[in-house]
Amino acid sequence: MLNKLALSGNLLSRALAGPWSMKLFYLGYFSAMGVYLPYLGLYLGSVGFSGTQIGLTASFFPLAGVVMPPLWGLLSDRFGWRKYLLMAALLAAILTSLLLWLIAHSFAMLLIFLILLAIAISPAIPLADAITLQWIDERGGSYGAIRVYGSAGFLIAAIVAGTILNAVGIASLFLLLAVVFCAPFLASFFMPGQSKANMTRANSRELLILLRDRVLLLFLLLCMIGYGTFAAYNTFFGLYLRSLGIDTAAIGLASGMASLSELPIMMLSPLLLKRLGVKWLLIIGLSIAVVRWLGYAIFTDYPALFSFTLLHGIAFASFYVASVTFLDQRVPLQLRTTGQTLFYGTSFGLGTWASTNLFGALYERLHGSTTYLVAAAICAASILGLILLIPRNPTQETTTSEALPEDVASGHL
């Protein structure tokens, strides 16, 4: 009996040793996000939070993405702990979700534990992306073909969670979240560790070189500006549709189809990257976003707005795949996780936080159409910067010791 169990365990490990462990991770993690993100505001409203309190609480999610991922990334690259830090982050997410369900009922307690949850999950995707990209470098394959499982997971979970929570009550949100977080946690056990070939530890000299890479810093800044405009959609599109008299079911359909539209772009990303290169795939993605924001600003009928929402897949998936690939090609192998966490912290952290506040003020004073006109203008500015300032080839002008003073380049800090 024990031999059969051991054999079954070995077979399972072999089956998940390849890309399936990473596919299942993305499927599980974004399923958890599909439970958490669409229904957090509804939960907070149900326990009596005011609009200001909901806004304050929600703002900690991107804020955690500013500070924590780079710190986790430095630890990962310094000690080779990618897989173990990922496992620890997911375990912390499970435990924090359970505590949110069991004991966090006041505003103060909810705020504290939601901050802890944001800190726990903020490094998960940068760490997983670094693991996945390393595996692809060594074995071959497509990042988009693996990451697409995340888009599918979010779409399915958002729909299924709505049905479950409607039946058992929104009070069970964090219990459901804890259960769903178990899936990526278990998948992380089977994800590949850092290979010996990539175990060269980052040192302070290499980190200084990275932080003095002008192209890299400009790239992070322009991505932060461009992706920041997506906050106008992520936070305010539902409110905009509601103000136009569109019901909740139609709003949910538009959001679901937006997630679904990511799937073909993720699947086709290897071909798109080969044909266009990372720079022009990124520019095309953000250009589609400009068209989308202009469509939201000009049209007010639901069929037109729904049609422009279907551009989400081209805009976001192109931006995300191209950005992750650019960072992977630009940053030294031993700083791979640090590079991904810098991207995540700037675009999804600082950029989202700043843009949410900006578009919130604009929406309150100028309403939806003007908000999306401003978003289009800001996104267009980031595109111009990418065209003029970023090289077509990420490895072009790769940073070397010449970028630093002689004493620093020689390792004497």
XYZ file of N, CA and C in Angstrom, residues 279-402:
372
model
N 9.311 45.824 -27.926
C 9.008 47.252 -27.902
C 7.731 47.562 -28.666
N 7.599 47.025 -29.883
C 6.445 47.387 -30.695
C 5.182 46.653 -30.268
N 5.311 45.486 -29.672
C 4.124 44.850 -29.099
C 3.596 45.687 -27.942
N 4.496 46.209 -27.126
C 4.102 47.082 -26.019
C 3.438 48.356 -26.533
N 4.029 48.969 -27.550
C 3.472 50.207 -28.103
C 2.100 49.961 -28.716
N 1.947 48.852 -29.431
C 0.642 48.522 -30.019
C -0.395 48.316 -28.919
N -0.016 47.604 -27.846
C -0.951 47.385 -26.749
C -1.428 48.684 -26.135
N -0.512 49.603 -25.858
C -0.902 50.881 -25.267
C -1.652 51.757 -26.272
N -1.344 51.631 -27.559
C -2.095 52.380 -28.581
C -3.548 51.922 -28.632
N -3.765 50.616 -28.510
C -5.131 50.093 -28.443
C -5.835 50.631 -27.203
N -5.086 50.781 -26.100
C -5.670 51.352 -24.886
C -6.130 52.789 -25.127
N -5.341 53.567 -25.882
C -5.745 54.944 -26.202
C -7.065 54.949 -26.966
N -7.166 54.070 -27.974
C -8.416 53.960 -28.741
C -9.572 53.588 -27.815
N -9.312 52.685 -26.894
C -10.343 52.241 -25.953
C -10.816 53.390 -25.064
N -9.873 54.150 -24.496
C -10.268 55.259 -23.618
C -11.020 56.329 -24.401
N -10.603 56.583 -25.635
C -11.328 57.557 -26.463
C -12.741 57.068 -26.758
N -12.889 55.763 -27.001
C -14.218 55.203 -27.227
C -15.119 55.382 -26.028
N -14.579 55.165 -24.836
C -15.369 55.361 -23.619
C -15.773 56.826 -23.452
N -14.886 57.737 -23.884
C -15.165 59.164 -23.730
C -16.212 59.661 -24.716
N -16.237 59.085 -25.915
C -17.097 59.603 -26.986
C -18.480 58.972 -26.979
N -18.553 57.661 -26.750
C -19.829 56.945 -26.868
C -20.458 56.701 -25.501
N -21.789 56.673 -25.479
C -22.506 56.433 -24.222
C -23.511 55.286 -24.322
N -23.670 54.674 -25.492
C -24.594 53.543 -25.607
C -23.863 52.250 -25.276
N -24.581 51.318 -24.662
C -23.960 50.094 -24.148
C -23.306 49.246 -25.237
N -23.930 49.008 -26.396
C -23.266 48.183 -27.417
C -21.896 48.724 -27.822
N -21.781 50.041 -27.962
C -20.491 50.629 -28.335
C -19.475 50.471 -27.205
N -19.902 50.763 -25.974
C -19.002 50.629 -24.833
C -18.565 49.178 -24.648
N -19.489 48.250 -24.858
C -19.172 46.827 -24.755
C -18.134 46.445 -25.812
N -18.292 46.955 -27.021
C -17.350 46.650 -28.105
C -15.945 47.142 -27.773
N -15.845 48.356 -27.236
C -14.525 48.878 -26.873
C -13.918 48.100 -25.705
N -14.764 47.549 -24.837
C -14.260 46.739 -23.725
C -13.582 45.474 -24.229
N -14.006 44.962 -25.372
C -13.381 43.767 -25.945
C -11.942 44.022 -26.389
N -11.546 45.295 -26.454
C -10.155 45.623 -26.774
C -9.223 45.405 -25.582
N -9.801 45.106 -24.426
C -8.992 44.920 -23.216
C -7.908 43.864 -23.419
N -8.280 42.756 -24.049
C -7.325 41.666 -24.221
C -6.104 42.086 -25.007
N -6.323 42.812 -26.113
C -5.197 43.272 -26.927
C -4.364 44.276 -26.140
N -5.045 45.208 -25.466
C -4.338 46.273 -24.767
C -3.548 45.743 -23.574
N -4.237 45.072 -22.647
C -3.560 44.646 -21.423
C -2.598 43.490 -21.667
N -3.054 42.447 -22.367
C -2.198 41.267 -22.552
C -0.934 41.625 -23.328
N -1.054 42.474 -24.350
C 0.132 42.893 -25.107
C 1.090 43.669 -24.214
N 0.536 44.596 -23.427
C 1.364 45.371 -22.501
C 2.086 44.458 -21.513
N 1.351 43.541 -20.921
C 1.914 42.724 -19.846
C 2.986 41.763 -20.364
N 2.669 41.028 -21.420
C 3.630 40.061 -21.958
C 4.889 40.775 -22.450
N 4.715 41.884 -23.152
C 5.874 42.612 -23.676
C 6.732 43.183 -22.549
N 6.099 43.721 -21.519
C 6.855 44.321 -20.416
C 7.648 43.277 -19.648
N 7.000 42.167 -19.320
C 7.682 41.093 -18.592
C 8.858 40.561 -19.410
N 8.656 40.410 -20.723
C 9.720 39.901 -21.588
C 10.867 40.899 -21.700
N 10.544 42.185 -21.828
C 11.577 43.223 -21.898
C 12.458 43.177 -20.654
N 11.824 43.134 -19.475
C 12.593 43.093 -18.225
C 13.456 41.841 -18.152
N 12.902 40.713 -18.590
C 13.643 39.455 -18.519
C 14.881 39.501 -19.405
N 14.780 40.156 -20.548
C 15.907 40.230 -21.477
C 16.909 41.318 -21.092
N 16.447 42.330 -20.405
C 17.307 43.469 -20.071
C 18.126 43.245 -18.798
N 17.527 42.562 -17.830
C 18.119 42.449 -16.493
C 19.022 41.224 -16.416
N 20.171 41.304 -15.739
C 21.033 40.122 -15.560
C 20.280 38.977 -14.891
N 20.681 37.744 -15.217
C 19.983 36.570 -14.702
C 19.891 36.574 -13.188
N 20.971 36.950 -12.509
C 20.981 36.880 -11.057
C 20.131 37.966 -10.404
N 19.637 38.924 -11.213
C 18.741 39.963 -10.702
C 17.361 39.865 -11.339
N 17.047 38.702 -11.879
C 15.786 38.517 -12.600
C 14.577 38.830 -11.714
N 14.541 38.285 -10.507
C 13.391 38.528 -9.639
C 13.311 39.988 -9.242
N 14.457 40.605 -8.964
C 14.471 42.026 -8.620
C 13.898 42.862 -9.758
N 14.278 42.541 -10.992
C 13.747 43.274 -12.140
C 12.244 43.151 -12.258
N 11.720 41.937 -12.096
C 10.275 41.738 -12.196
C 9.535 42.449 -11.064
N 10.111 42.425 -9.855
C 9.434 43.077 -8.739
C 9.492 44.599 -8.856
N 10.558 45.128 -9.452
C 10.595 46.568 -9.715
C 9.491 46.963 -10.688
N 9.301 46.155 -11.732
C 8.221 46.414 -12.690
C 6.864 46.334 -12.006
N 6.660 45.283 -11.240
C 5.384 45.101 -10.550
C 5.143 46.245 -9.558
N 6.177 46.620 -8.808
C 6.016 47.663 -7.808
C 5.727 49.023 -8.407
N 6.340 49.330 -9.556
C 6.111 50.635 -10.173
C 4.791 50.687 -10.937
N 4.539 49.709 -11.801
C 3.333 49.752 -12.641
C 2.073 49.389 -11.873
N 2.080 48.241 -11.208
C 0.885 47.766 -10.521
C 0.765 48.326 -9.111
N 1.866 48.873 -8.583
C 1.836 49.457 -7.256
C 1.690 50.961 -7.304
N 2.805 51.651 -7.489
C 2.804 53.110 -7.448
C 1.930 53.712 -8.541
N 2.043 53.197 -9.764
C 1.248 53.742 -10.863
C -0.237 53.585 -10.635
N -0.652 52.408 -10.168
C -2.073 52.175 -9.907
C -2.569 53.039 -8.760
N -1.779 53.142 -7.697
C -2.195 53.951 -6.546
C -2.352 55.423 -6.937
N -1.347 55.979 -7.609
C -1.402 57.389 -7.988
C -2.532 57.652 -8.975
N -2.693 56.768 -9.947
C -3.719 56.971 -10.970
C -5.124 56.800 -10.407
N -5.303 55.877 -9.474
C -6.617 55.713 -8.858
C -7.040 56.995 -8.159
N -6.109 57.613 -7.446
C -6.426 58.876 -6.780
C -6.670 60.000 -7.781
N -5.851 60.053 -8.843
C -6.029 61.085 -9.869
C -7.378 60.951 -10.549
N -7.689 59.740 -11.035
C -8.939 59.555 -11.762
C -10.147 59.633 -10.835
N -9.961 59.325 -9.556
C -11.052 59.501 -8.604
C -11.433 60.963 -8.476
N -10.427 61.832 -8.372
C -10.695 63.264 -8.285
C -11.316 63.782 -9.580
N -10.812 63.322 -10.725
C -11.375 63.743 -12.009
C -12.809 63.265 -12.176
N -13.066 62.017 -11.798
C -14.410 61.462 -11.961
C -15.414 62.220 -11.100
N -15.005 62.575 -9.892
C -15.910 63.290 -8.987
C -16.241 64.682 -9.511
N -15.259 65.334 -10.141
C -15.454 66.717 -10.571
C -15.897 66.846 -12.032
N -15.422 65.953 -12.891
C -15.637 66.125 -14.330
C -16.424 64.999 -14.985
N -16.733 63.957 -14.244
C -17.497 62.796 -14.700
C -16.675 61.936 -15.679
N -17.342 60.874 -16.168
C -16.637 59.802 -16.848
C -15.995 60.169 -18.161
N -16.711 60.868 -19.042
C -16.182 61.102 -20.383
C -14.879 61.891 -20.346
N -14.818 62.927 -19.520
C -13.593 63.718 -19.414
C -12.468 62.911 -18.776
N -12.820 62.067 -17.818
C -11.826 61.202 -17.176
C -11.121 60.336 -18.211
N -11.889 59.770 -19.137
C -11.291 58.886 -20.142
C -10.532 59.665 -21.210
N -10.920 60.908 -21.464
C -10.119 61.746 -22.361
C -8.734 62.007 -21.763
N -8.700 62.299 -20.471
C -7.420 62.518 -19.791
C -6.588 61.236 -19.806
N -7.243 60.092 -19.567
C -6.536 58.805 -19.599
C -5.914 58.565 -20.970
N -6.649 58.884 -22.030
C -6.131 58.702 -23.388
C -4.910 59.583 -23.629
N -4.965 60.837 -23.159
C -3.841 61.756 -23.355
C -2.599 61.285 -22.601
N -2.778 60.833 -21.368
C -1.643 60.355 -20.569
C -1.027 59.113 -21.201
N -1.872 58.197 -21.652
C -1.380 56.971 -22.275
C -0.626 57.284 -23.568
N -1.135 58.243 -24.346
C -0.460 58.645 -25.583
C 0.919 59.235 -25.287
N 1.030 59.974 -24.188
C 2.329 60.541 -23.807
C 3.335 59.439 -23.484
N 2.871 58.384 -22.820
C 3.783 57.275 -22.502
C 4.238 56.564 -23.777
N 3.351 56.454 -24.763
C 3.709 55.827 -26.038
C 4.796 56.633 -26.746
N 4.637 57.946 -26.760
C 5.639 58.814 -27.388
C 7.002 58.626 -26.728
N 7.002 58.543 -25.406
C 8.255 58.311 -24.692
C 8.885 56.978 -25.050
N 8.078 55.934 -25.165
C 8.594 54.614 -25.535
C 9.201 54.628 -26.931
N 8.545 55.318 -27.864
C 9.043 55.383 -29.239
C 10.393 56.094 -29.297
N 10.516 57.194 -28.564
C 11.704 58.036 -28.670
C 12.869 57.590 -27.785
N 12.581 56.962 -26.653
C 13.611 56.763 -25.637
C 14.024 55.317 -25.394
N 13.231 54.357 -25.855
C 13.505 52.955 -25.545
C 13.996 52.231 -26.799
N 15.123 51.511 -26.728
C 15.628 50.787 -27.901
C 14.718 49.635 -28.289
N 14.760 49.275 -29.557
C 13.938 48.165 -30.047
C 14.355 46.841 -29.416
N 15.650 46.663 -29.235
C 16.184 45.428 -28.663
C 16.503 45.652 -27.187
N 15.854 44.926 -26.263
C 16.104 45.129 -24.831
C 17.552 44.920 -24.429
N 18.274 44.040 -25.137
C 19.664 43.757 -24.777
C 20.626 44.768 -25.378
N 20.115 45.662 -26.221
C 20.952 46.698 -26.830
C 21.467 47.632 -25.740
N 22.702 48.028 -25.824
C 23.322 48.912 -24.841
C 23.196 48.337 -23.443
N 23.347 47.023 -23.330
C 23.229 46.386 -22.032
C 24.205 47.017 -21.061
N 23.743 47.209 -19.837
C 24.572 47.877 -18.844
C 25.823 47.077 -18.548
N 26.931 47.778 -18.424
C 28.209 47.149 -18.113
C 28.875 47.933 -17.006
N 30.058 47.485 -16.666
C 30.796 48.178 -15.612
C 31.176 49.593 -16.019
N 31.099 49.914 -17.314
C 31.428 51.260 -17.759
C 30.418 52.275 -17.263
